[in-house]
């Protein structure tokens, strides 16, 4: 049974979400109403996924997420009333995997939870912290890529593209899958040329290894990571 920790100071909202996740989906759900309580529970319980509110009585969700990522490798979905892009990016850079903007439809929240479990967060002990490929060191928990020990300046979406390709370990990822997962998960129209631009930028920033780009184009299908990936 998958376990979820709701970190939310609004008790009524947290209880409502818990009831739906337990009764309708069969998840095992815990609740924490402060940073302190959340850290205690994470260190003493097996938790596959956290739903993390940004505003907490003893601090904010950004700082808590950074602290969690020192030892917790499960999924994190931020619950936020903020629609400001900079604040959303800050949450992702702090270690969140996704976000849901309040007020949200429960169907959207459930879909995003299911998406995280499909990505492999059903057992957080199995999620690797670091991967190596060519001259790159990929810090999965920090969402950073280093080349020859120097941080590569990737945008959030550029990193997400790399991560999605890395997860497939050489298998082809279609353009439709990339567009849906990186841009269009909120049903917003995205021009297909946008993906071409991002792939081009990533290639330029990562360079090549042994004369071969890290991202290979499979004409008519999509892309794949071109070099061996070693995880630990």
GROMACS .gro file of C-alpha atoms in nm:
model
  232
    1UNK     CA    1   0.000   0.000   0.000
    2UNK     CA    2   0.134   0.342  -0.098
    3UNK     CA    3   0.181   0.590   0.187
    4UNK     CA    4   0.123   0.965   0.164
    5UNK     CA    5   0.205   1.240   0.412
    6UNK     CA    6  -0.009   1.554   0.390
    7UNK     CA    7   0.184   1.853   0.529
    8UNK     CA    8  -0.084   2.119   0.562
    9UNK     CA    9  -0.179   2.356   0.846
   10UNK     CA   10  -0.540   2.383   0.729
   11UNK     CA   11  -0.680   2.090   0.927
   12UNK     CA   12  -1.015   2.087   0.748
   13UNK     CA   13  -0.850   2.076   0.405
   14UNK     CA   14  -0.600   1.811   0.514
   15UNK     CA   15  -0.875   1.591   0.657
   16UNK     CA   16  -1.080   1.627   0.341
   17UNK     CA   17  -0.790   1.524   0.121
   18UNK     CA   18  -0.705   1.236   0.354
   19UNK     CA   19  -1.060   1.103   0.344
   20UNK     CA   20  -1.063   1.096  -0.035
   21UNK     CA   21  -0.718   0.940  -0.065
   22UNK     CA   22  -0.802   0.670   0.191
   23UNK     CA   23  -1.162   0.588   0.098
   24UNK     CA   24  -1.150   0.632  -0.279
   25UNK     CA   25  -0.793   0.536  -0.363
   26UNK     CA   26  -0.685   0.303  -0.085
   27UNK     CA   27  -0.372   0.498   0.012
   28UNK     CA   28  -0.237   0.493   0.367
   29UNK     CA   29  -0.237   0.861   0.467
   30UNK     CA   30  -0.074   1.053   0.753
   31UNK     CA   31  -0.100   1.423   0.837
   32UNK     CA   32   0.143   1.681   0.971
   33UNK     CA   33   0.048   2.041   1.047
   34UNK     CA   34   0.395   2.196   1.092
   35UNK     CA   35   0.755   2.168   0.971
   36UNK     CA   36   0.863   2.012   1.299
   37UNK     CA   37   0.591   1.748   1.293
   38UNK     CA   38   0.659   1.667   0.927
   39UNK     CA   39   1.031   1.607   0.985
   40UNK     CA   40   0.960   1.381   1.282
   41UNK     CA   41   0.715   1.170   1.083
   42UNK     CA   42   0.940   1.147   0.777
   43UNK     CA   43   1.226   1.020   0.989
   44UNK     CA   44   1.011   0.762   1.168
   45UNK     CA   45   0.768   0.637   0.901
   46UNK     CA   46   0.790   0.499   0.551
   47UNK     CA   47   0.645   0.769   0.325
   48UNK     CA   48   0.625   0.730  -0.053
   49UNK     CA   49   0.489   1.076  -0.137
   50UNK     CA   50   0.441   1.412   0.037
   51UNK     CA   51   0.176   1.674  -0.036
   52UNK     CA   52   0.346   1.989   0.091
   53UNK     CA   53   0.180   2.324   0.158
   54UNK     CA   54   0.403   2.629   0.114
   55UNK     CA   55   0.267   2.820   0.413
   56UNK     CA   56   0.318   2.653   0.749
   57UNK     CA   57   0.291   2.797   1.104
   58UNK     CA   58   0.660   2.747   1.183
   59UNK     CA   59   0.814   2.831   0.847
   60UNK     CA   60   0.763   2.779   0.476
   61UNK     CA   61   0.745   2.480   0.248
   62UNK     CA   62   1.051   2.580   0.046
   63UNK     CA   63   1.283   2.554   0.347
   64UNK     CA   64   1.115   2.235   0.462
   65UNK     CA   65   1.155   2.077   0.119
   66UNK     CA   66   1.527   2.155   0.117
   67UNK     CA   67   1.562   2.002   0.463
   68UNK     CA   68   1.362   1.695   0.361
   69UNK     CA   69   1.582   1.639   0.057
   70UNK     CA   70   1.882   1.588   0.284
   71UNK     CA   71   1.744   1.241   0.365
   72UNK     CA   72   1.409   1.184   0.189
   73UNK     CA   73   1.401   1.057  -0.170
   74UNK     CA   74   1.027   1.009  -0.224
   75UNK     CA   75   0.798   1.227  -0.432
   76UNK     CA   76   0.695   1.579  -0.332
   77UNK     CA   77   0.398   1.768  -0.472
   78UNK     CA   78   0.364   2.126  -0.351
   79UNK     CA   79   0.021   2.268  -0.275
   80UNK     CA   80   0.028   2.641  -0.336
   81UNK     CA   81  -0.207   2.934  -0.371
   82UNK     CA   82   0.069   3.114  -0.563
   83UNK     CA   83   0.046   3.148  -0.939
   84UNK     CA   84   0.366   3.353  -0.962
   85UNK     CA   85   0.611   3.169  -1.190
   86UNK     CA   86   0.914   3.265  -0.981
   87UNK     CA   87   0.760   3.114  -0.667
   88UNK     CA   88   0.667   2.795  -0.850
   89UNK     CA   89   1.022   2.768  -0.987
   90UNK     CA   90   1.159   2.822  -0.635
   91UNK     CA   91   0.955   2.525  -0.517
   92UNK     CA   92   1.087   2.302  -0.794
   93UNK     CA   93   1.444   2.414  -0.727
   94UNK     CA   94   1.395   2.339  -0.358
   95UNK     CA   95   1.331   1.977  -0.451
   96UNK     CA   96   0.960   1.948  -0.533
   97UNK     CA   97   0.866   1.721  -0.824
   98UNK     CA   98   0.538   1.889  -0.914
   99UNK     CA   99   0.287   2.143  -0.788
  100UNK     CA  100  -0.089   2.195  -0.771
  101UNK     CA  101  -0.236   2.543  -0.747
  102UNK     CA  102  -0.512   2.609  -0.493
  103UNK     CA  103  -0.805   2.593  -0.533
  104UNK     CA  104  -0.763   2.268  -0.723
  105UNK     CA  105  -0.993   1.999  -0.856
  106UNK     CA  106  -0.947   1.671  -0.669
  107UNK     CA  107  -0.926   1.489  -1.004
  108UNK     CA  108  -0.615   1.692  -1.092
  109UNK     CA  109  -0.452   1.616  -0.758
  110UNK     CA  110  -0.523   1.243  -0.795
  111UNK     CA  111  -0.381   1.243  -1.148
  112UNK     CA  112  -0.061   1.410  -1.032
  113UNK     CA  113  -0.023   1.166  -0.742
  114UNK     CA  114  -0.067   0.873  -0.980
  115UNK     CA  115   0.189   1.028  -1.218
  116UNK     CA  116   0.447   1.044  -0.939
  117UNK     CA  117   0.393   0.680  -0.852
  118UNK     CA  118   0.426   0.584  -1.220
  119UNK     CA  119   0.765   0.759  -1.218
  120UNK     CA  120   0.885   0.519  -0.951
  121UNK     CA  121   0.818   0.686  -0.617
  122UNK     CA  122   0.637   0.383  -0.479
  123UNK     CA  123   0.951   0.290  -0.290
  124UNK     CA  124   1.161   0.592  -0.205
  125UNK     CA  125   1.453   0.378  -0.093
  126UNK     CA  126   1.497   0.267  -0.455
  127UNK     CA  127   1.518   0.617  -0.602
  128UNK     CA  128   1.884   0.687  -0.685
  129UNK     CA  129   2.041   1.007  -0.556
  130UNK     CA  130   2.310   1.029  -0.822
  131UNK     CA  131   2.364   0.911  -1.179
  132UNK     CA  132   2.670   0.929  -1.402
  133UNK     CA  133   2.683   0.946  -1.781
  134UNK     CA  134   2.990   1.032  -1.981
  135UNK     CA  135   3.139   1.342  -1.816
  136UNK     CA  136   2.815   1.425  -1.637
  137UNK     CA  137   2.713   1.380  -1.275
  138UNK     CA  138   2.336   1.405  -1.233
  139UNK     CA  139   2.216   1.487  -0.881
  140UNK     CA  140   1.860   1.351  -0.887
  141UNK     CA  141   1.770   1.481  -0.543
  142UNK     CA  142   1.894   1.834  -0.619
  143UNK     CA  143   1.776   1.849  -0.983
  144UNK     CA  144   2.125   1.955  -1.092
  145UNK     CA  145   2.369   1.832  -1.357
  146UNK     CA  146   2.743   1.882  -1.324
  147UNK     CA  147   2.998   1.849  -1.605
  148UNK     CA  148   3.355   1.799  -1.492
  149UNK     CA  149   3.243   1.914  -1.143
  150UNK     CA  150   3.098   2.240  -1.280
  151UNK     CA  151   2.724   2.307  -1.253
  152UNK     CA  152   2.551   2.320  -1.592
  153UNK     CA  153   2.317   2.618  -1.615
  154UNK     CA  154   1.993   2.442  -1.712
  155UNK     CA  155   1.643   2.582  -1.682
  156UNK     CA  156   1.380   2.378  -1.497
  157UNK     CA  157   1.228   2.249  -1.822
  158UNK     CA  158   1.568   2.169  -1.970
  159UNK     CA  159   1.654   1.964  -1.662
  160UNK     CA  160   1.313   1.789  -1.674
  161UNK     CA  161   1.377   1.686  -2.036
  162UNK     CA  162   1.715   1.541  -1.937
  163UNK     CA  163   1.567   1.359  -1.640
  164UNK     CA  164   1.287   1.205  -1.847
  165UNK     CA  165   1.536   1.080  -2.107
  166UNK     CA  166   1.777   0.954  -1.840
  167UNK     CA  167   1.501   0.757  -1.669
  168UNK     CA  168   1.442   0.563  -1.991
  169UNK     CA  169   1.808   0.454  -2.012
  170UNK     CA  170   1.843   0.460  -2.390
  171UNK     CA  171   1.482   0.384  -2.478
  172UNK     CA  172   1.311   0.624  -2.716
  173UNK     CA  173   1.090   0.894  -2.565
  174UNK     CA  174   0.843   1.028  -2.821
  175UNK     CA  175   0.790   1.396  -2.884
  176UNK     CA  176   0.429   1.361  -2.767
  177UNK     CA  177   0.537   1.217  -2.432
  178UNK     CA  178   0.790   1.496  -2.380
  179UNK     CA  179   0.540   1.768  -2.470
  180UNK     CA  180   0.272   1.617  -2.247
  181UNK     CA  181   0.497   1.565  -1.946
  182UNK     CA  182   0.703   1.882  -1.961
  183UNK     CA  183   0.458   2.140  -2.094
  184UNK     CA  184   0.106   2.026  -2.162
  185UNK     CA  185   0.007   1.844  -1.841
  186UNK     CA  186  -0.223   2.137  -1.766
  187UNK     CA  187  -0.392   2.120  -2.106
  188UNK     CA  188  -0.221   2.430  -2.241
  189UNK     CA  189  -0.139   2.451  -2.609
  190UNK     CA  190   0.232   2.433  -2.679
  191UNK     CA  191   0.397   2.481  -3.017
  192UNK     CA  192   0.597   2.176  -3.121
  193UNK     CA  193   0.892   2.398  -3.219
  194UNK     CA  194   0.934   2.483  -2.850
  195UNK     CA  195   1.072   2.133  -2.790
  196UNK     CA  196   1.323   2.169  -3.074
  197UNK     CA  197   1.454   2.491  -2.920
  198UNK     CA  198   1.495   2.333  -2.576
  199UNK     CA  199   1.673   2.024  -2.713
  200UNK     CA  200   1.911   2.248  -2.908
  201UNK     CA  201   1.990   2.450  -2.595
  202UNK     CA  202   2.051   2.138  -2.387
  203UNK     CA  203   2.289   1.996  -2.647
  204UNK     CA  204   2.484   2.320  -2.654
  205UNK     CA  205   2.510   2.333  -2.273
  206UNK     CA  206   2.601   1.966  -2.222
  207UNK     CA  207   2.833   1.940  -2.518
  208UNK     CA  208   2.936   1.593  -2.637
  209UNK     CA  209   3.119   1.288  -2.506
  210UNK     CA  210   3.349   1.084  -2.728
  211UNK     CA  211   3.218   1.285  -3.024
  212UNK     CA  212   2.852   1.203  -2.959
  213UNK     CA  213   2.584   1.435  -2.822
  214UNK     CA  214   2.413   1.324  -2.502
  215UNK     CA  215   2.071   1.346  -2.669
  216UNK     CA  216   2.014   1.154  -2.991
  217UNK     CA  217   1.734   1.237  -3.234
  218UNK     CA  218   1.539   0.936  -3.363
  219UNK     CA  219   1.388   1.078  -3.680
  220UNK     CA  220   1.012   1.048  -3.694
  221UNK     CA  221   0.986   0.922  -3.333
  222UNK     CA  222   1.154   1.135  -3.071
  223UNK     CA  223   1.474   1.131  -2.865
  224UNK     CA  224   1.682   0.909  -2.644
  225UNK     CA  225   1.978   0.946  -2.408
  226UNK     CA  226   2.279   0.839  -2.612
  227UNK     CA  227   2.529   0.736  -2.342
  228UNK     CA  228   2.535   0.472  -2.072
  229UNK     CA  229   2.376   0.576  -1.742
  230UNK     CA  230   2.519   0.442  -1.415
  231UNK     CA  231   2.312   0.498  -1.100
  232UNK     CA  232   2.393   0.457  -0.733
   0.00000   0.00000   0.00000
